[in-house]
Amino acid sequence: MNIILFGPPGAGKGTQAKHIVKKYNYFQLSTGDLLRDEITKKTELSEKISKLIDQGEFVTDEIVEDLIIKIINNENYKNRIIFDGYPRNISQVKKLEKILENANQKIDKILYLDVSKDNILKRISGRILCQKCNEILNEFTNKEDLINHKCGTEYFKKRADDNDKTIVKRYDTYMEVTKPVLDYYKSNPNFIKIDGTLKIDEISGKIEEILNV
Ligand code: AMP
């Protein structure tokens, strides 16, 4: 089964994708992570990608496609991919359908994490990543978890694009370019809306109920 985790930036897609990976042995295809890896690897595209991400703009469809196609065509990940952050516009929706069809696969579930703009802005501005265990924490909503974190605080890092100006831009881009993707998927029988304002464990529980059927 292939799953799309859909929702605005900061909806909790990454957190829930990591949970599914652990529980069901899935592969998380996060285009944001793949692009950040490209920046770290200092390839010829690094500078271009980094500039766009830092401005809260989308990276070009071609660059993103090149990154995902290798993963979709990898037999090791066949039918156990969670798409996190892809597709993000209608042209990517169509492209994904084609790539999957060519690889004899399809999308089996589209899980939409529904969260309001106010909530999103608060969540993203407080987001902190532990670079050792990859857990995503929040300095506003989970203060206790931060203090008691198992790896200590020395690996904590904020994403460069998690600043107030870029966050608003990313949300606006979502509403303008990505919301039509939501409207497109809404009529799909495999589309399921989940209240993304629930606690992390409650959302994971709901996702498990859906995937266990
Ligand atoms: P994310 O980690 O999903 O929040 O993505 C971080 C940034 O990477 C986004 O703001 C975009 O600049 C870029 N990005 C991620 N996924 C895509 C995509 N599917 N298409 C274009 N740009 C993307």
PDB file of N, CA, C and O in Angstrom, residues 96-153:
ATOM      1  N   LEU A  96       2.895  12.175 -10.678  1.00  0.00           N
ATOM      2  CA  LEU A  96       2.973  11.034  -9.756  1.00  0.00           C
ATOM      3  C   LEU A  96       2.129   9.866 -10.257  1.00  0.00           C
ATOM      4  O   LEU A  96       2.565   8.706 -10.209  1.00  0.00           O
ATOM      5  N   GLU A  97       0.928  10.171 -10.753  1.00  0.00           N
ATOM      6  CA  GLU A  97       0.066   9.098 -11.272  1.00  0.00           C
ATOM      7  C   GLU A  97       0.782   8.339 -12.388  1.00  0.00           C
ATOM      8  O   GLU A  97       0.748   7.114 -12.442  1.00  0.00           O
ATOM      9  N   LYS A  98       1.468   9.095 -13.263  1.00  0.00           N
ATOM     10  CA  LYS A  98       2.190   8.486 -14.403  1.00  0.00           C
ATOM     11  C   LYS A  98       3.351   7.620 -13.927  1.00  0.00           C
ATOM     12  O   LYS A  98       3.513   6.482 -14.373  1.00  0.00           O
ATOM     13  N   ILE A  99       4.155   8.210 -13.026  1.00  0.00           N
ATOM     14  CA  ILE A  99       5.347   7.479 -12.549  1.00  0.00           C
ATOM     15  C   ILE A  99       4.916   6.177 -11.863  1.00  0.00           C
ATOM     16  O   ILE A  99       5.498   5.120 -12.079  1.00  0.00           O
ATOM     17  N   LEU A 100       3.863   6.267 -11.052  1.00  0.00           N
ATOM     18  CA  LEU A 100       3.399   5.075 -10.335  1.00  0.00           C
ATOM     19  C   LEU A 100       2.844   4.038 -11.313  1.00  0.00           C
ATOM     20  O   LEU A 100       3.121   2.842 -11.189  1.00  0.00           O
ATOM     21  N   GLU A 101       2.094   4.502 -12.284  1.00  0.00           N
ATOM     22  CA  GLU A 101       1.521   3.583 -13.274  1.00  0.00           C
ATOM     23  C   GLU A 101       2.633   2.828 -14.010  1.00  0.00           C
ATOM     24  O   GLU A 101       2.569   1.611 -14.159  1.00  0.00           O
ATOM     25  N   ASN A 102       3.661   3.572 -14.402  1.00  0.00           N
ATOM     26  CA  ASN A 102       4.798   2.936 -15.089  1.00  0.00           C
ATOM     27  C   ASN A 102       5.510   1.924 -14.199  1.00  0.00           C
ATOM     28  O   ASN A 102       6.142   0.992 -14.682  1.00  0.00           O
ATOM     29  N   ALA A 103       5.428   2.135 -12.899  1.00  0.00           N
ATOM     30  CA  ALA A 103       6.108   1.223 -11.962  1.00  0.00           C
ATOM     31  C   ALA A 103       5.129   0.179 -11.430  1.00  0.00           C
ATOM     32  O   ALA A 103       5.425  -0.519 -10.454  1.00  0.00           O
ATOM     33  N   ASN A 104       3.956   0.086 -12.071  1.00  0.00           N
ATOM     34  CA  ASN A 104       2.932  -0.880 -11.652  1.00  0.00           C
ATOM     35  C   ASN A 104       2.478  -0.693 -10.212  1.00  0.00           C
ATOM     36  O   ASN A 104       2.285  -1.652  -9.476  1.00  0.00           O
ATOM     37  N   GLN A 105       2.332   0.558  -9.826  1.00  0.00           N
ATOM     38  CA  GLN A 105       1.884   0.852  -8.468  1.00  0.00           C
ATOM     39  C   GLN A 105       0.783   1.905  -8.521  1.00  0.00           C
ATOM     40  O   GLN A 105       0.493   2.463  -9.576  1.00  0.00           O
ATOM     41  N   LYS A 106       0.183   2.173  -7.341  1.00  0.00           N
ATOM     42  CA  LYS A 106      -0.842   3.220  -7.278  1.00  0.00           C
ATOM     43  C   LYS A 106      -0.862   3.816  -5.876  1.00  0.00           C
ATOM     44  O   LYS A 106      -0.179   3.302  -4.974  1.00  0.00           O
ATOM     45  N   ILE A 107      -1.652   4.858  -5.715  1.00  0.00           N
ATOM     46  CA  ILE A 107      -1.875   5.435  -4.389  1.00  0.00           C
ATOM     47  C   ILE A 107      -3.062   4.704  -3.769  1.00  0.00           C
ATOM     48  O   ILE A 107      -4.119   4.604  -4.385  1.00  0.00           O
ATOM     49  N   ASP A 108      -2.867   4.189  -2.566  1.00  0.00           N
ATOM     50  CA  ASP A 108      -3.946   3.423  -1.938  1.00  0.00           C
ATOM     51  C   ASP A 108      -4.711   4.227  -0.894  1.00  0.00           C
ATOM     52  O   ASP A 108      -5.881   3.961  -0.637  1.00  0.00           O
ATOM     53  N   LYS A 109      -4.016   5.177  -0.239  1.00  0.00           N
ATOM     54  CA  LYS A 109      -4.689   6.005   0.768  1.00  0.00           C
ATOM     55  C   LYS A 109      -4.154   7.427   0.693  1.00  0.00           C
ATOM     56  O   LYS A 109      -2.948   7.643   0.507  1.00  0.00           O
ATOM     57  N   ILE A 110      -5.064   8.383   0.861  1.00  0.00           N
ATOM     58  CA  ILE A 110      -4.661   9.790   0.947  1.00  0.00           C
ATOM     59  C   ILE A 110      -5.147  10.291   2.300  1.00  0.00           C
ATOM     60  O   ILE A 110      -6.357  10.390   2.543  1.00  0.00           O
ATOM     61  N   LEU A 111      -4.213  10.525   3.203  1.00  0.00           N
ATOM     62  CA  LEU A 111      -4.584  10.952   4.557  1.00  0.00           C
ATOM     63  C   LEU A 111      -4.328  12.444   4.683  1.00  0.00           C
ATOM     64  O   LEU A 111      -3.195  12.907   4.522  1.00  0.00           O
ATOM     65  N   TYR A 112      -5.372  13.183   4.963  1.00  0.00           N
ATOM     66  CA  TYR A 112      -5.263  14.643   5.035  1.00  0.00           C
ATOM     67  C   TYR A 112      -5.287  15.110   6.493  1.00  0.00           C
ATOM     68  O   TYR A 112      -6.254  14.886   7.216  1.00  0.00           O
ATOM     69  N   LEU A 113      -4.206  15.760   6.923  1.00  0.00           N
ATOM     70  CA  LEU A 113      -4.146  16.306   8.287  1.00  0.00           C
ATOM     71  C   LEU A 113      -4.645  17.746   8.250  1.00  0.00           C
ATOM     72  O   LEU A 113      -3.999  18.630   7.687  1.00  0.00           O
ATOM     73  N   ASP A 114      -5.792  17.954   8.865  1.00  0.00           N
ATOM     74  CA  ASP A 114      -6.476  19.248   8.788  1.00  0.00           C
ATOM     75  C   ASP A 114      -6.105  20.111  10.008  1.00  0.00           C
ATOM     76  O   ASP A 114      -6.413  19.749  11.140  1.00  0.00           O
ATOM     77  N   VAL A 115      -5.420  21.241   9.750  1.00  0.00           N
ATOM     78  CA  VAL A 115      -5.002  22.149  10.835  1.00  0.00           C
ATOM     79  C   VAL A 115      -5.197  23.602  10.377  1.00  0.00           C
ATOM     80  O   VAL A 115      -4.923  23.926   9.224  1.00  0.00           O
ATOM     81  N   SER A 116      -5.648  24.472  11.309  1.00  0.00           N
ATOM     82  CA  SER A 116      -5.905  25.872  10.935  1.00  0.00           C
ATOM     83  C   SER A 116      -4.607  26.678  10.796  1.00  0.00           C
ATOM     84  O   SER A 116      -3.559  26.287  11.318  1.00  0.00           O
ATOM     85  N   LYS A 117      -4.714  27.833  10.128  1.00  0.00           N
ATOM     86  CA  LYS A 117      -3.525  28.668   9.889  1.00  0.00           C
ATOM     87  C   LYS A 117      -2.864  29.103  11.212  1.00  0.00           C
ATOM     88  O   LYS A 117      -1.651  29.020  11.362  1.00  0.00           O
ATOM     89  N   ASP A 118      -3.670  29.562  12.186  1.00  0.00           N
ATOM     90  CA  ASP A 118      -3.122  30.024  13.476  1.00  0.00           C
ATOM     91  C   ASP A 118      -2.267  28.935  14.122  1.00  0.00           C
ATOM     92  O   ASP A 118      -1.170  29.171  14.617  1.00  0.00           O
ATOM     93  N   ASN A 119      -2.845  27.743  14.129  1.00  0.00           N
ATOM     94  CA  ASN A 119      -2.163  26.601  14.713  1.00  0.00           C
ATOM     95  C   ASN A 119      -0.842  26.307  14.020  1.00  0.00           C
ATOM     96  O   ASN A 119       0.175  26.029  14.647  1.00  0.00           O
ATOM     97  N   ILE A 120      -0.877  26.373  12.693  1.00  0.00           N
ATOM     98  CA  ILE A 120       0.292  26.075  11.869  1.00  0.00           C
ATOM     99  C   ILE A 120       1.429  27.042  12.186  1.00  0.00           C
ATOM    100  O   ILE A 120       2.572  26.629  12.400  1.00  0.00           O
ATOM    101  N   LEU A 121       1.102  28.336  12.227  1.00  0.00           N
ATOM    102  CA  LEU A 121       2.145  29.341  12.416  1.00  0.00           C
ATOM    103  C   LEU A 121       2.818  29.138  13.763  1.00  0.00           C
ATOM    104  O   LEU A 121       4.042  29.235  13.902  1.00  0.00           O
ATOM    105  N   LYS A 122       2.023  28.808  14.772  1.00  0.00           N
ATOM    106  CA  LYS A 122       2.573  28.582  16.113  1.00  0.00           C
ATOM    107  C   LYS A 122       3.463  27.330  16.121  1.00  0.00           C
ATOM    108  O   LYS A 122       4.564  27.328  16.673  1.00  0.00           O
ATOM    109  N   ARG A 123       2.962  26.289  15.471  1.00  0.00           N
ATOM    110  CA  ARG A 123       3.719  25.030  15.465  1.00  0.00           C
ATOM    111  C   ARG A 123       5.060  25.176  14.767  1.00  0.00           C
ATOM    112  O   ARG A 123       6.078  24.706  15.246  1.00  0.00           O
ATOM    113  N   ILE A 124       5.040  25.825  13.580  1.00  0.00           N
ATOM    114  CA  ILE A 124       6.292  25.872  12.813  1.00  0.00           C
ATOM    115  C   ILE A 124       7.303  26.761  13.507  1.00  0.00           C
ATOM    116  O   ILE A 124       8.488  26.438  13.549  1.00  0.00           O
ATOM    117  N   SER A 125       6.840  27.881  14.079  1.00  0.00           N
ATOM    118  CA  SER A 125       7.838  28.781  14.663  1.00  0.00           C
ATOM    119  C   SER A 125       8.480  28.158  15.903  1.00  0.00           C
ATOM    120  O   SER A 125       9.574  28.550  16.306  1.00  0.00           O
ATOM    121  N   GLY A 126       7.820  27.151  16.509  1.00  0.00           N
ATOM    122  CA  GLY A 126       8.417  26.509  17.688  1.00  0.00           C
ATOM    123  C   GLY A 126       9.117  25.203  17.370  1.00  0.00           C
ATOM    124  O   GLY A 126       9.665  24.539  18.245  1.00  0.00           O
ATOM    125  N   ARG A 127       9.137  24.817  16.087  1.00  0.00           N
ATOM    126  CA  ARG A 127       9.628  23.482  15.721  1.00  0.00           C
ATOM    127  C   ARG A 127      11.139  23.342  15.915  1.00  0.00           C
ATOM    128  O   ARG A 127      11.915  24.189  15.502  1.00  0.00           O
ATOM    129  N   ILE A 128      11.520  22.238  16.533  1.00  0.00           N
ATOM    130  CA  ILE A 128      12.946  21.945  16.741  1.00  0.00           C
ATOM    131  C   ILE A 128      13.191  20.478  16.380  1.00  0.00           C
ATOM    132  O   ILE A 128      12.396  19.607  16.743  1.00  0.00           O
ATOM    133  N   LEU A 129      14.295  20.227  15.669  1.00  0.00           N
ATOM    134  CA  LEU A 129      14.615  18.852  15.279  1.00  0.00           C
ATOM    135  C   LEU A 129      15.806  18.358  16.089  1.00  0.00           C
ATOM    136  O   LEU A 129      16.791  19.088  16.252  1.00  0.00           O
ATOM    137  N   CYS A 130      15.713  17.137  16.614  1.00  0.00           N
ATOM    138  CA  CYS A 130      16.898  16.536  17.235  1.00  0.00           C
ATOM    139  C   CYS A 130      17.653  15.822  16.113  1.00  0.00           C
ATOM    140  O   CYS A 130      17.137  14.879  15.508  1.00  0.00           O
ATOM    141  N   GLN A 131      18.866  16.289  15.848  1.00  0.00           N
ATOM    142  CA  GLN A 131      19.623  15.731  14.717  1.00  0.00           C
ATOM    143  C   GLN A 131      20.177  14.348  15.014  1.00  0.00           C
ATOM    144  O   GLN A 131      20.689  13.685  14.129  1.00  0.00           O
ATOM    145  N   LYS A 132      20.083  13.928  16.288  1.00  0.00           N
ATOM    146  CA  LYS A 132      20.604  12.603  16.613  1.00  0.00           C
ATOM    147  C   LYS A 132      19.538  11.528  16.348  1.00  0.00           C
ATOM    148  O   LYS A 132      19.800  10.538  15.692  1.00  0.00           O
ATOM    149  N   CYS A 133      18.309  11.744  16.884  1.00  0.00           N
ATOM    150  CA  CYS A 133      17.283  10.693  16.746  1.00  0.00           C
ATOM    151  C   CYS A 133      16.191  11.064  15.749  1.00  0.00           C
ATOM    152  O   CYS A 133      15.265  10.280  15.527  1.00  0.00           O
ATOM    153  N   ASN A 134      16.288  12.284  15.176  1.00  0.00           N
ATOM    154  CA  ASN A 134      15.323  12.739  14.156  1.00  0.00           C
ATOM    155  C   ASN A 134      13.942  13.078  14.684  1.00  0.00           C
ATOM    156  O   ASN A 134      13.011  13.276  13.917  1.00  0.00           O
ATOM    157  N   GLU A 135      13.770  13.092  16.017  1.00  0.00           N
ATOM    158  CA  GLU A 135      12.450  13.432  16.557  1.00  0.00           C
ATOM    159  C   GLU A 135      12.186  14.929  16.342  1.00  0.00           C
ATOM    160  O   GLU A 135      13.096  15.744  16.435  1.00  0.00           O
ATOM    161  N   ILE A 136      10.911  15.263  16.070  1.00  0.00           N
ATOM    162  CA  ILE A 136      10.538  16.665  15.919  1.00  0.00           C
ATOM    163  C   ILE A 136       9.853  17.113  17.206  1.00  0.00           C
ATOM    164  O   ILE A 136       8.884  16.498  17.653  1.00  0.00           O
ATOM    165  N   LEU A 137      10.377  18.178  17.828  1.00  0.00           N
ATOM    166  CA  LEU A 137       9.800  18.674  19.078  1.00  0.00           C
ATOM    167  C   LEU A 137       9.297  20.095  18.876  1.00  0.00           C
ATOM    168  O   LEU A 137       9.516  20.691  17.823  1.00  0.00           O
ATOM    169  N   ASN A 138       8.658  20.651  19.933  1.00  0.00           N
ATOM    170  CA  ASN A 138       8.184  22.027  19.807  1.00  0.00           C
ATOM    171  C   ASN A 138       8.435  22.791  21.097  1.00  0.00           C
ATOM    172  O   ASN A 138       8.007  22.365  22.168  1.00  0.00           O
ATOM    173  N   GLU A 139       9.120  23.936  20.968  1.00  0.00           N
ATOM    174  CA  GLU A 139       9.518  24.669  22.173  1.00  0.00           C
ATOM    175  C   GLU A 139       8.337  25.394  22.840  1.00  0.00           C
ATOM    176  O   GLU A 139       8.434  25.804  23.986  1.00  0.00           O
ATOM    177  N   PHE A 140       7.229  25.565  22.128  1.00  0.00           N
ATOM    178  CA  PHE A 140       6.059  26.218  22.736  1.00  0.00           C
ATOM    179  C   PHE A 140       5.082  25.210  23.326  1.00  0.00           C
ATOM    180  O   PHE A 140       4.579  25.392  24.422  1.00  0.00           O
ATOM    181  N   THR A 141       4.813  24.149  22.566  1.00  0.00           N
ATOM    182  CA  THR A 141       3.760  23.230  23.025  1.00  0.00           C
ATOM    183  C   THR A 141       4.287  22.056  23.853  1.00  0.00           C
ATOM    184  O   THR A 141       3.551  21.505  24.667  1.00  0.00           O
ATOM    185  N   ASN A 142       5.543  21.648  23.639  1.00  0.00           N
ATOM    186  CA  ASN A 142       6.071  20.486  24.387  1.00  0.00           C
ATOM    187  C   ASN A 142       7.310  20.848  25.209  1.00  0.00           C
ATOM    188  O   ASN A 142       8.338  20.203  25.068  1.00  0.00           O
ATOM    189  N   LYS A 143       7.209  21.871  26.041  1.00  0.00           N
ATOM    190  CA  LYS A 143       8.393  22.334  26.786  1.00  0.00           C
ATOM    191  C   LYS A 143       9.031  21.219  27.613  1.00  0.00           C
ATOM    192  O   LYS A 143      10.249  21.044  27.604  1.00  0.00           O
ATOM    193  N   GLU A 144       8.182  20.443  28.295  1.00  0.00           N
ATOM    194  CA  GLU A 144       8.669  19.348  29.151  1.00  0.00           C
ATOM    195  C   GLU A 144       9.473  18.337  28.342  1.00  0.00           C
ATOM    196  O   GLU A 144      10.541  17.893  28.763  1.00  0.00           O
ATOM    197  N   ASP A 145       8.931  17.977  27.157  1.00  0.00           N
ATOM    198  CA  ASP A 145       9.600  16.986  26.298  1.00  0.00           C
ATOM    199  C   ASP A 145      10.988  17.458  25.898  1.00  0.00           C
ATOM    200  O   ASP A 145      11.917  16.672  25.746  1.00  0.00           O
ATOM    201  N   LEU A 146      11.119  18.775  25.751  1.00  0.00           N
ATOM    202  CA  LEU A 146      12.395  19.350  25.346  1.00  0.00           C
ATOM    203  C   LEU A 146      13.431  19.184  26.459  1.00  0.00           C
ATOM    204  O   LEU A 146      14.558  18.744  26.226  1.00  0.00           O
ATOM    205  N   ILE A 147      12.998  19.516  27.680  1.00  0.00           N
ATOM    206  CA  ILE A 147      13.908  19.436  28.829  1.00  0.00           C
ATOM    207  C   ILE A 147      14.323  17.995  29.080  1.00  0.00           C
ATOM    208  O   ILE A 147      15.480  17.699  29.360  1.00  0.00           O
ATOM    209  N   ASN A 148      13.332  17.067  28.926  1.00  0.00           N
ATOM    210  CA  ASN A 148      13.611  15.656  29.254  1.00  0.00           C
ATOM    211  C   ASN A 148      14.048  14.835  28.043  1.00  0.00           C
ATOM    212  O   ASN A 148      14.075  13.614  28.106  1.00  0.00           O
ATOM    213  N   HIS A 149      14.387  15.488  26.940  1.00  0.00           N
ATOM    214  CA  HIS A 149      14.669  14.720  25.720  1.00  0.00           C
ATOM    215  C   HIS A 149      15.848  13.750  25.916  1.00  0.00           C
ATOM    216  O   HIS A 149      16.879  14.117  26.488  1.00  0.00           O
ATOM    217  N   LYS A 150      15.671  12.514  25.399  1.00  0.00           N
ATOM    218  CA  LYS A 150      16.632  11.431  25.676  1.00  0.00           C
ATOM    219  C   LYS A 150      18.045  11.698  25.159  1.00  0.00           C
ATOM    220  O   LYS A 150      19.010  11.196  25.720  1.00  0.00           O
ATOM    221  N   CYS A 151      18.196  12.496  24.117  1.00  0.00           N
ATOM    222  CA  CYS A 151      19.542  12.757  23.565  1.00  0.00           C
ATOM    223  C   CYS A 151      20.176  14.020  24.174  1.00  0.00           C
ATOM    224  O   CYS A 151      21.259  14.433  23.748  1.00  0.00           O
ATOM    225  N   GLY A 152      19.465  14.659  25.109  1.00  0.00           N
ATOM    226  CA  GLY A 152      19.958  15.939  25.628  1.00  0.00           C
ATOM    227  C   GLY A 152      19.602  17.048  24.656  1.00  0.00           C
ATOM    228  O   GLY A 152      18.868  16.822  23.691  1.00  0.00           O
ATOM    229  N   THR A 153      20.144  18.236  24.871  1.00  0.00           N
ATOM    230  CA  THR A 153      19.732  19.370  24.023  1.00  0.00           C
ATOM    231  C   THR A 153      20.784  19.737  22.967  1.00  0.00           C
ATOM    232  O   THR A 153      20.537  20.559  22.101  1.00  0.00           O
TER     233      THR A 153
END
